[in-house]
Amino acid sequence: MTLRLVSSPDWVRLSFGADMVLGFSSGVFLKGALNTTINLLQYYPDGCKANCSYCGQAREVANGPECKTLIRVEWPLRPLNEVLKRIYERQGNPQYGLQRICVGQLAHPRASPDAIEITRRIREAGIELQISELVTATYTFKHHMIEMRKAGADMIDVAIDAANEKVFEELRGKKARSMHSWKRYLEAIDEAVEVFGKKNAGIHLIIGLGETEEDAVNLMWYAHSKGAKISLFAFYPEAGTPMEKKKPVPVHVYRRMQIARWLIENDIVDINAFKFDDKGELIDIEMPSGITLDEVAPAFMTSGCPGCNRPYSNERPGRVLKNIPWYLNREMTLRSIKASRLESLIKKVIR
């Protein structure tokens, strides 16, 4: 008898939140937040081939397939068939609020073929939720993206993470003893938009890796000009990584970048409206008058694919939320972000 290795596509990791939603682990979300996306992550016995300095999956951190942490949480390993069965049973039930599945890749030669196969199996299981592909551009090319879309995916994100080439090379490229290339990731953004269409392709951008605010705004504008949407993440140090002692990005910095993203993606301003000091800090935005707090409120919600809210992935529950996982009104905005801080921020950045 031939024993099959525990490996993707037959096995996947689930974010701890998704693991709770599907009943593998016990627990509840603070303040009744719903985890509206089931985040899947590939698993291979030889682990991730990349060595990104901030990631718990990095080759020299994990030293194999064991998942330390990723975006602050554990990722338990589960059989794909059982995962799909439980998603099917829960889809359409407002108690769970499921809207999307995200198929996340490791940096591995099998990443793209297995992502295509996982996507195909999701659809064969009768699951009608939207599907996103979160791809590693080093191993994912245009022909893979075409097959992902044929298999049933409706959106795709390129996890570029870093806001400029210098930070990228230091944390994800040769200087980190890793294989990723800034040039390849920029190419992949173009390919993703070409295959999936404008606003159905996007980037992941982590704020706080060492970039300036000007760098981050420039990359957001670049992505938007290409037709790509923007998913913002706030850096949170992962234990055991080379960056474990680096402080999380300050809330006020992240708020400025959230406002910038919201203005860019809603075509309210162009790149020339943003004003920076000599350190690259955003100090002002020239924009039409009359923008209200109610209009700005969505800027502070989780950004990314529709139906993806990632509760508590950027901070510990109970602390100030950087990405707010609820649909907001004015009262909730002021309560969640603290009125005095927000009003001061709005006055400083938006005139």
Short mmCIF file of C-alpha atoms in Angstrom, two decimals:
data_model
loop_
_atom_site.label_atom_id
_atom_site.label_comp_id
_atom_site.label_asym_id
_atom_site.label_seq_id
_atom_site.Cartn_x
_atom_site.Cartn_y
_atom_site.Cartn_z
CA MET A 1 0.00 0.00 0.00
CA THR A 2 1.30 3.47 -0.90
CA LEU A 3 1.06 6.07 1.83
CA ARG A 4 0.15 9.57 0.68
CA LEU A 5 2.06 12.43 2.22
CA VAL A 6 0.13 14.99 4.22
CA SER A 7 0.38 17.85 1.74
CA SER A 8 -1.62 20.29 -0.34
CA PRO A 9 -3.89 20.08 -2.22
CA ASP A 10 -5.37 17.34 0.03
CA TRP A 11 -4.48 19.23 3.21
CA VAL A 12 -4.64 22.96 4.00
CA ARG A 13 -4.08 25.22 6.95
CA LEU A 14 -6.91 27.39 8.27
CA SER A 15 -6.51 30.74 10.00
CA PHE A 16 -7.47 30.26 13.64
CA GLY A 17 -10.57 32.41 13.08
CA ALA A 18 -11.69 30.23 10.18
CA ASP A 19 -10.90 27.14 12.26
CA MET A 20 -13.34 28.40 14.91
CA VAL A 21 -16.04 29.27 12.37
CA LEU A 22 -15.87 25.76 10.93
CA GLY A 23 -16.04 24.13 14.35
CA PHE A 24 -12.57 22.58 14.49
CA SER A 25 -11.53 24.86 17.39
CA SER A 26 -13.63 26.42 20.13
CA GLY A 27 -13.84 30.14 20.79
CA VAL A 28 -15.76 33.31 20.03
CA PHE A 29 -14.83 36.67 18.56
CA LEU A 30 -14.72 39.76 20.77
CA LYS A 31 -17.80 41.98 20.41
CA GLY A 32 -19.53 39.40 18.24
CA ALA A 33 -17.45 40.04 15.12
CA LEU A 34 -18.01 37.61 12.28
CA ASN A 35 -15.11 36.07 10.37
CA THR A 36 -16.60 36.50 6.91
CA THR A 37 -13.79 34.88 4.91
CA ILE A 38 -12.39 31.37 5.23
CA ASN A 39 -8.64 31.82 4.80
CA LEU A 40 -6.84 28.73 3.51
CA LEU A 41 -3.06 28.36 3.36
CA GLN A 42 -1.10 25.67 1.55
CA TYR A 43 0.97 23.09 3.40
CA TYR A 44 4.08 21.21 2.19
CA PRO A 45 6.39 18.85 4.09
CA ASP A 46 9.40 20.89 2.94
CA GLY A 47 7.84 24.18 4.00
CA CYS A 48 7.98 27.59 2.38
CA LYS A 49 10.98 28.25 0.14
CA ALA A 50 11.10 32.00 0.81
CA ASN A 51 12.76 33.69 3.76
CA CYS A 52 10.84 36.93 4.33
CA SER A 53 12.17 38.66 7.44
CA TYR A 54 8.77 39.40 9.00
CA CYS A 55 7.07 36.05 8.39
CA GLY A 56 6.62 33.10 10.74
CA GLN A 57 6.55 30.79 7.71
CA ALA A 58 10.02 31.90 6.56
CA ARG A 59 12.43 29.10 5.65
CA GLU A 60 14.99 29.90 8.38
CA VAL A 61 12.30 30.59 10.99
CA ALA A 62 10.00 27.61 10.52
CA ASN A 63 12.79 25.18 9.57
CA GLY A 64 10.24 22.97 7.84
CA PRO A 65 6.48 22.68 7.54
CA GLU A 66 5.51 23.66 11.07
CA CYS A 67 3.55 26.90 11.07
CA LYS A 68 4.69 29.31 13.76
CA THR A 69 2.34 32.25 13.28
CA LEU A 70 1.19 34.30 10.32
CA ILE A 71 -0.63 37.64 10.65
CA ARG A 72 -0.57 37.09 14.41
CA VAL A 73 -2.48 33.81 14.59
CA GLU A 74 -1.90 30.08 14.36
CA TRP A 75 -2.96 28.11 11.29
CA PRO A 76 -4.09 24.55 12.20
CA LEU A 77 -3.69 21.84 9.56
CA ARG A 78 -6.93 20.24 8.30
CA PRO A 79 -7.99 17.83 5.52
CA LEU A 80 -9.42 19.79 2.60
CA ASN A 81 -12.41 17.47 2.10
CA GLU A 82 -13.60 18.03 5.67
CA VAL A 83 -13.01 21.78 5.38
CA LEU A 84 -15.15 21.94 2.23
CA LYS A 85 -17.89 19.84 3.81
CA ARG A 86 -18.15 22.25 6.74
CA ILE A 87 -18.09 25.34 4.51
CA TYR A 88 -20.90 23.86 2.41
CA GLU A 89 -22.99 23.24 5.54
CA ARG A 90 -22.52 26.82 6.75
CA GLN A 91 -22.79 28.85 3.55
CA GLY A 92 -25.93 30.97 3.43
CA ASN A 93 -26.43 30.78 7.20
CA PRO A 94 -26.48 34.35 8.63
CA GLN A 95 -25.13 32.99 11.92
CA TYR A 96 -21.75 32.64 10.19
CA GLY A 97 -21.94 35.41 7.60
CA LEU A 98 -19.56 33.68 5.22
CA GLN A 99 -18.94 35.57 1.99
CA ARG A 100 -15.58 34.49 0.59
CA ILE A 101 -12.82 31.88 0.55
CA CYS A 102 -9.20 32.97 0.14
CA VAL A 103 -6.77 30.40 -1.28
CA GLY A 104 -3.37 31.45 0.04
CA GLN A 105 -0.08 30.30 -1.44
CA LEU A 106 3.29 29.52 0.05
CA ALA A 107 6.42 30.20 -1.97
CA HIS A 108 6.71 26.70 -3.40
CA PRO A 109 7.06 25.18 -6.89
CA ARG A 110 3.68 23.42 -6.47
CA ALA A 111 1.89 26.53 -5.25
CA SER A 112 0.04 27.51 -8.42
CA PRO A 113 -1.01 24.05 -9.70
CA ASP A 114 -2.27 23.19 -6.22
CA ALA A 115 -4.12 26.51 -5.85
CA ILE A 116 -5.89 25.75 -9.13
CA GLU A 117 -6.80 22.27 -7.89
CA ILE A 118 -8.05 23.57 -4.52
CA THR A 119 -10.21 26.13 -6.32
CA ARG A 120 -11.61 23.46 -8.61
CA ARG A 121 -12.50 21.25 -5.62
CA ILE A 122 -14.26 24.16 -3.89
CA ARG A 123 -16.58 24.56 -6.85
CA GLU A 124 -17.08 20.79 -7.25
CA ALA A 125 -18.20 20.67 -3.61
CA GLY A 126 -21.15 22.91 -4.49
CA ILE A 127 -19.78 25.93 -2.65
CA GLU A 128 -21.03 29.23 -4.10
CA LEU A 129 -18.98 31.68 -2.00
CA GLN A 130 -16.68 34.04 -3.84
CA ILE A 131 -13.08 32.84 -4.18
CA SER A 132 -9.89 34.91 -4.03
CA GLU A 133 -6.40 33.76 -4.95
CA LEU A 134 -3.56 35.20 -2.85
CA VAL A 135 -0.51 34.49 -4.97
CA THR A 136 3.25 34.39 -4.65
CA ALA A 137 4.41 36.04 -7.89
CA THR A 138 7.70 34.11 -7.93
CA TYR A 139 5.79 30.92 -8.69
CA THR A 140 2.62 32.30 -10.30
CA PHE A 141 2.48 33.50 -13.89
CA LYS A 142 -0.19 34.63 -16.31
CA HIS A 143 -1.05 31.13 -17.53
CA HIS A 144 -1.62 30.02 -13.92
CA MET A 145 -3.90 33.01 -13.34
CA ILE A 146 -5.96 32.09 -16.40
CA GLU A 147 -6.47 28.59 -15.01
CA MET A 148 -7.38 29.94 -11.58
CA ARG A 149 -10.12 32.02 -13.11
CA LYS A 150 -11.37 29.08 -15.17
CA ALA A 151 -11.47 26.96 -12.00
CA GLY A 152 -13.82 29.42 -10.33
CA ALA A 153 -11.87 32.27 -8.71
CA ASP A 154 -13.30 35.76 -9.12
CA MET A 155 -10.48 37.82 -7.58
CA ILE A 156 -6.72 37.70 -7.18
CA ASP A 157 -4.20 39.55 -4.99
CA VAL A 158 -0.44 39.81 -5.43
CA ALA A 159 1.20 39.86 -2.00
CA ILE A 160 3.89 42.45 -2.72
CA ASP A 161 3.84 43.56 0.98
CA ALA A 162 6.72 46.07 0.76
CA ALA A 163 6.16 49.62 -0.50
CA ASN A 164 9.41 50.13 -2.40
CA GLU A 165 12.21 48.17 -4.03
CA LYS A 166 14.78 48.88 -1.28
CA VAL A 167 12.57 47.54 1.53
CA PHE A 168 11.46 44.64 -0.66
CA GLU A 169 15.03 43.54 -1.41
CA GLU A 170 16.09 43.88 2.23
CA LEU A 171 13.18 41.89 3.64
CA ARG A 172 12.09 39.60 0.79
CA GLY A 173 14.94 39.48 -1.74
CA LYS A 174 18.63 38.64 -1.89
CA LYS A 175 19.55 40.51 1.27
CA ALA A 176 17.14 38.29 3.18
CA ARG A 177 18.55 35.15 1.52
CA SER A 178 15.30 34.82 -0.37
CA MET A 179 14.39 34.51 -4.02
CA HIS A 180 11.67 37.08 -4.56
CA SER A 181 12.14 39.88 -7.09
CA TRP A 182 10.56 43.35 -7.02
CA LYS A 183 10.48 43.39 -10.82
CA ARG A 184 8.59 40.09 -10.97
CA TYR A 185 6.01 41.29 -8.46
CA LEU A 186 5.34 44.44 -10.49
CA GLU A 187 4.94 42.28 -13.61
CA ALA A 188 2.49 40.06 -11.75
CA ILE A 189 0.28 43.03 -10.89
CA ASP A 190 -0.10 43.78 -14.61
CA GLU A 191 -0.80 40.12 -15.38
CA ALA A 192 -3.39 39.86 -12.62
CA VAL A 193 -5.30 42.91 -13.84
CA GLU A 194 -5.15 41.66 -17.43
CA VAL A 195 -6.58 38.25 -16.51
CA PHE A 196 -9.12 39.14 -13.80
CA GLY A 197 -9.97 42.70 -14.83
CA LYS A 198 -9.68 46.05 -13.10
CA LYS A 199 -10.68 46.05 -9.40
CA ASN A 200 -10.83 42.25 -9.46
CA ALA A 201 -7.05 42.14 -8.99
CA GLY A 202 -5.11 43.82 -6.24
CA ILE A 203 -2.09 44.04 -3.96
CA HIS A 204 -1.37 43.34 -0.31
CA LEU A 205 0.60 46.15 1.30
CA ILE A 206 1.97 46.02 4.86
CA ILE A 207 2.42 49.41 6.52
CA GLY A 208 5.34 49.61 8.96
CA LEU A 209 8.07 47.50 7.34
CA GLY A 210 10.48 50.42 7.06
CA GLU A 211 9.00 52.45 4.23
CA THR A 212 8.09 56.13 4.45
CA GLU A 213 4.48 57.25 4.22
CA GLU A 214 5.36 58.78 0.86
CA ASP A 215 6.58 55.38 -0.36
CA ALA A 216 3.30 53.76 0.68
CA VAL A 217 1.15 56.42 -0.97
CA ASN A 218 3.18 56.18 -4.17
CA LEU A 219 2.73 52.41 -4.35
CA MET A 220 -0.99 52.73 -3.65
CA TRP A 221 -1.29 55.28 -6.44
CA TYR A 222 0.74 53.04 -8.78
CA ALA A 223 -1.50 50.05 -8.06
CA HIS A 224 -4.67 52.11 -8.48
CA SER A 225 -3.44 53.57 -11.77
CA LYS A 226 -2.95 50.01 -13.02
CA GLY A 227 -6.50 49.07 -12.04
CA ALA A 228 -5.56 47.11 -8.91
CA LYS A 229 -7.37 47.40 -5.59
CA ILE A 230 -5.43 47.78 -2.32
CA SER A 231 -5.51 45.57 0.79
CA LEU A 232 -3.81 47.29 3.72
CA PHE A 233 -2.20 45.45 6.61
CA ALA A 234 -0.55 46.91 9.72
CA PHE A 235 2.81 45.40 10.62
CA TYR A 236 2.69 43.30 13.78
CA PRO A 237 5.92 41.53 14.86
CA GLU A 238 5.93 37.74 14.69
CA ALA A 239 7.81 35.89 17.44
CA GLY A 240 10.98 34.16 16.29
CA THR A 241 11.46 36.24 13.15
CA PRO A 242 14.34 38.67 12.54
CA MET A 243 11.82 41.49 13.03
CA GLU A 244 10.27 40.20 16.27
CA LYS A 245 11.55 43.21 18.26
CA LYS A 246 10.41 45.83 15.76
CA LYS A 247 7.46 47.80 17.11
CA PRO A 248 4.04 47.60 15.44
CA VAL A 249 3.22 50.50 13.16
CA PRO A 250 1.83 53.43 15.22
CA VAL A 251 -1.93 53.83 14.99
CA HIS A 252 -1.76 57.45 13.80
CA VAL A 253 0.55 56.48 10.93
CA TYR A 254 -1.74 53.66 9.88
CA ARG A 255 -4.78 55.96 10.05
CA ARG A 256 -3.13 58.38 7.61
CA MET A 257 -2.45 55.55 5.20
CA GLN A 258 -6.04 54.31 5.52
CA ILE A 259 -7.32 57.77 4.65
CA ALA A 260 -4.91 57.98 1.71
CA ARG A 261 -6.05 54.61 0.39
CA TRP A 262 -9.72 55.56 0.71
CA LEU A 263 -9.20 58.85 -1.14
CA ILE A 264 -7.19 57.17 -3.92
CA GLU A 265 -9.54 54.24 -4.46
CA ASN A 266 -12.59 56.48 -4.52
CA ASP A 267 -10.94 58.84 -7.05
CA ILE A 268 -11.42 61.83 -4.75
CA VAL A 269 -7.85 63.10 -5.22
CA ASP A 270 -4.86 62.38 -7.44
CA ILE A 271 -1.26 61.84 -6.40
CA ASN A 272 -0.45 65.56 -6.54
CA ALA A 273 -2.86 66.24 -3.68
CA PHE A 274 -0.62 64.53 -1.11
CA LYS A 275 1.97 66.70 0.63
CA PHE A 276 4.94 65.25 2.50
CA ASP A 277 7.72 66.68 4.66
CA ASP A 278 11.41 66.01 4.08
CA LYS A 279 11.12 62.76 6.07
CA GLY A 280 8.36 61.41 3.83
CA GLU A 281 5.58 61.90 6.40
CA LEU A 282 2.15 62.84 5.10
CA ILE A 283 1.37 66.32 6.43
CA ASP A 284 -1.53 67.51 4.29
CA ILE A 285 -3.92 66.62 1.50
CA GLU A 286 -5.42 69.09 -0.92
CA MET A 287 -8.96 67.98 -1.60
CA PRO A 288 -12.49 69.24 -2.13
CA SER A 289 -14.10 70.70 0.97
CA GLY A 290 -17.16 69.24 2.61
CA ILE A 291 -15.96 65.71 3.33
CA THR A 292 -17.79 64.53 6.44
CA LEU A 293 -16.89 62.03 9.15
CA ASP A 294 -19.68 59.75 7.94
CA GLU A 295 -18.07 59.63 4.51
CA VAL A 296 -14.59 58.99 5.89
CA ALA A 297 -15.68 56.21 8.28
CA PRO A 298 -15.30 53.33 5.75
CA ALA A 299 -11.61 54.22 5.38
CA PHE A 300 -10.92 52.55 8.73
CA MET A 301 -12.61 49.27 7.92
CA THR A 302 -10.66 46.27 6.67
CA SER A 303 -9.71 46.91 3.05
CA GLY A 304 -9.37 44.27 0.37
CA CYS A 305 -11.63 41.84 -1.43
CA PRO A 306 -15.36 42.30 -0.77
CA GLY A 307 -16.39 40.08 2.14
CA CYS A 308 -12.93 39.87 3.74
CA ASN A 309 -12.73 41.43 7.21
CA ARG A 310 -9.84 39.57 8.95
CA PRO A 311 -10.89 40.35 12.57
CA TYR A 312 -7.99 40.95 14.98
CA SER A 313 -5.27 39.91 12.53
CA ASN A 314 -3.32 43.16 13.07
CA GLU A 315 -3.62 43.57 16.84
CA ARG A 316 -4.70 41.75 19.97
CA PRO A 317 -8.43 41.83 20.80
CA GLY A 318 -9.25 44.64 23.21
CA ARG A 319 -6.68 47.07 21.86
CA VAL A 320 -7.29 49.90 19.40
CA LEU A 321 -8.41 48.26 16.17
CA LYS A 322 -6.34 49.15 13.14
CA ASN A 323 -8.64 47.36 10.69
CA ILE A 324 -12.23 47.53 11.92
CA PRO A 325 -14.15 44.33 11.04
CA TRP A 326 -17.69 45.79 11.20
CA TYR A 327 -19.74 47.92 8.86
CA LEU A 328 -19.59 51.34 10.44
CA ASN A 329 -21.84 54.25 11.22
CA ARG A 330 -20.75 57.51 12.83
CA GLU A 331 -21.39 56.31 16.39
CA MET A 332 -19.44 53.08 15.89
CA THR A 333 -16.59 54.96 14.23
CA LEU A 334 -16.19 57.40 17.09
CA ARG A 335 -16.46 54.62 19.67
CA SER A 336 -14.02 52.31 17.87
CA ILE A 337 -11.34 54.83 16.95
CA LYS A 338 -11.77 57.26 19.86
CA ALA A 339 -13.44 60.55 18.95
CA SER A 340 -10.76 62.99 20.08
CA ARG A 341 -8.00 61.22 18.19
CA LEU A 342 -10.07 60.86 15.03
CA GLU A 343 -11.33 64.45 15.01
CA SER A 344 -7.75 65.68 15.45
CA LEU A 345 -6.59 63.41 12.64
CA ILE A 346 -9.31 64.61 10.28
CA LYS A 347 -8.53 68.26 11.01
CA LYS A 348 -4.83 67.70 10.41
CA VAL A 349 -5.06 65.65 7.22
CA ILE A 350 -8.34 66.66 5.60
CA ARG A 351 -9.21 70.36 5.22
#
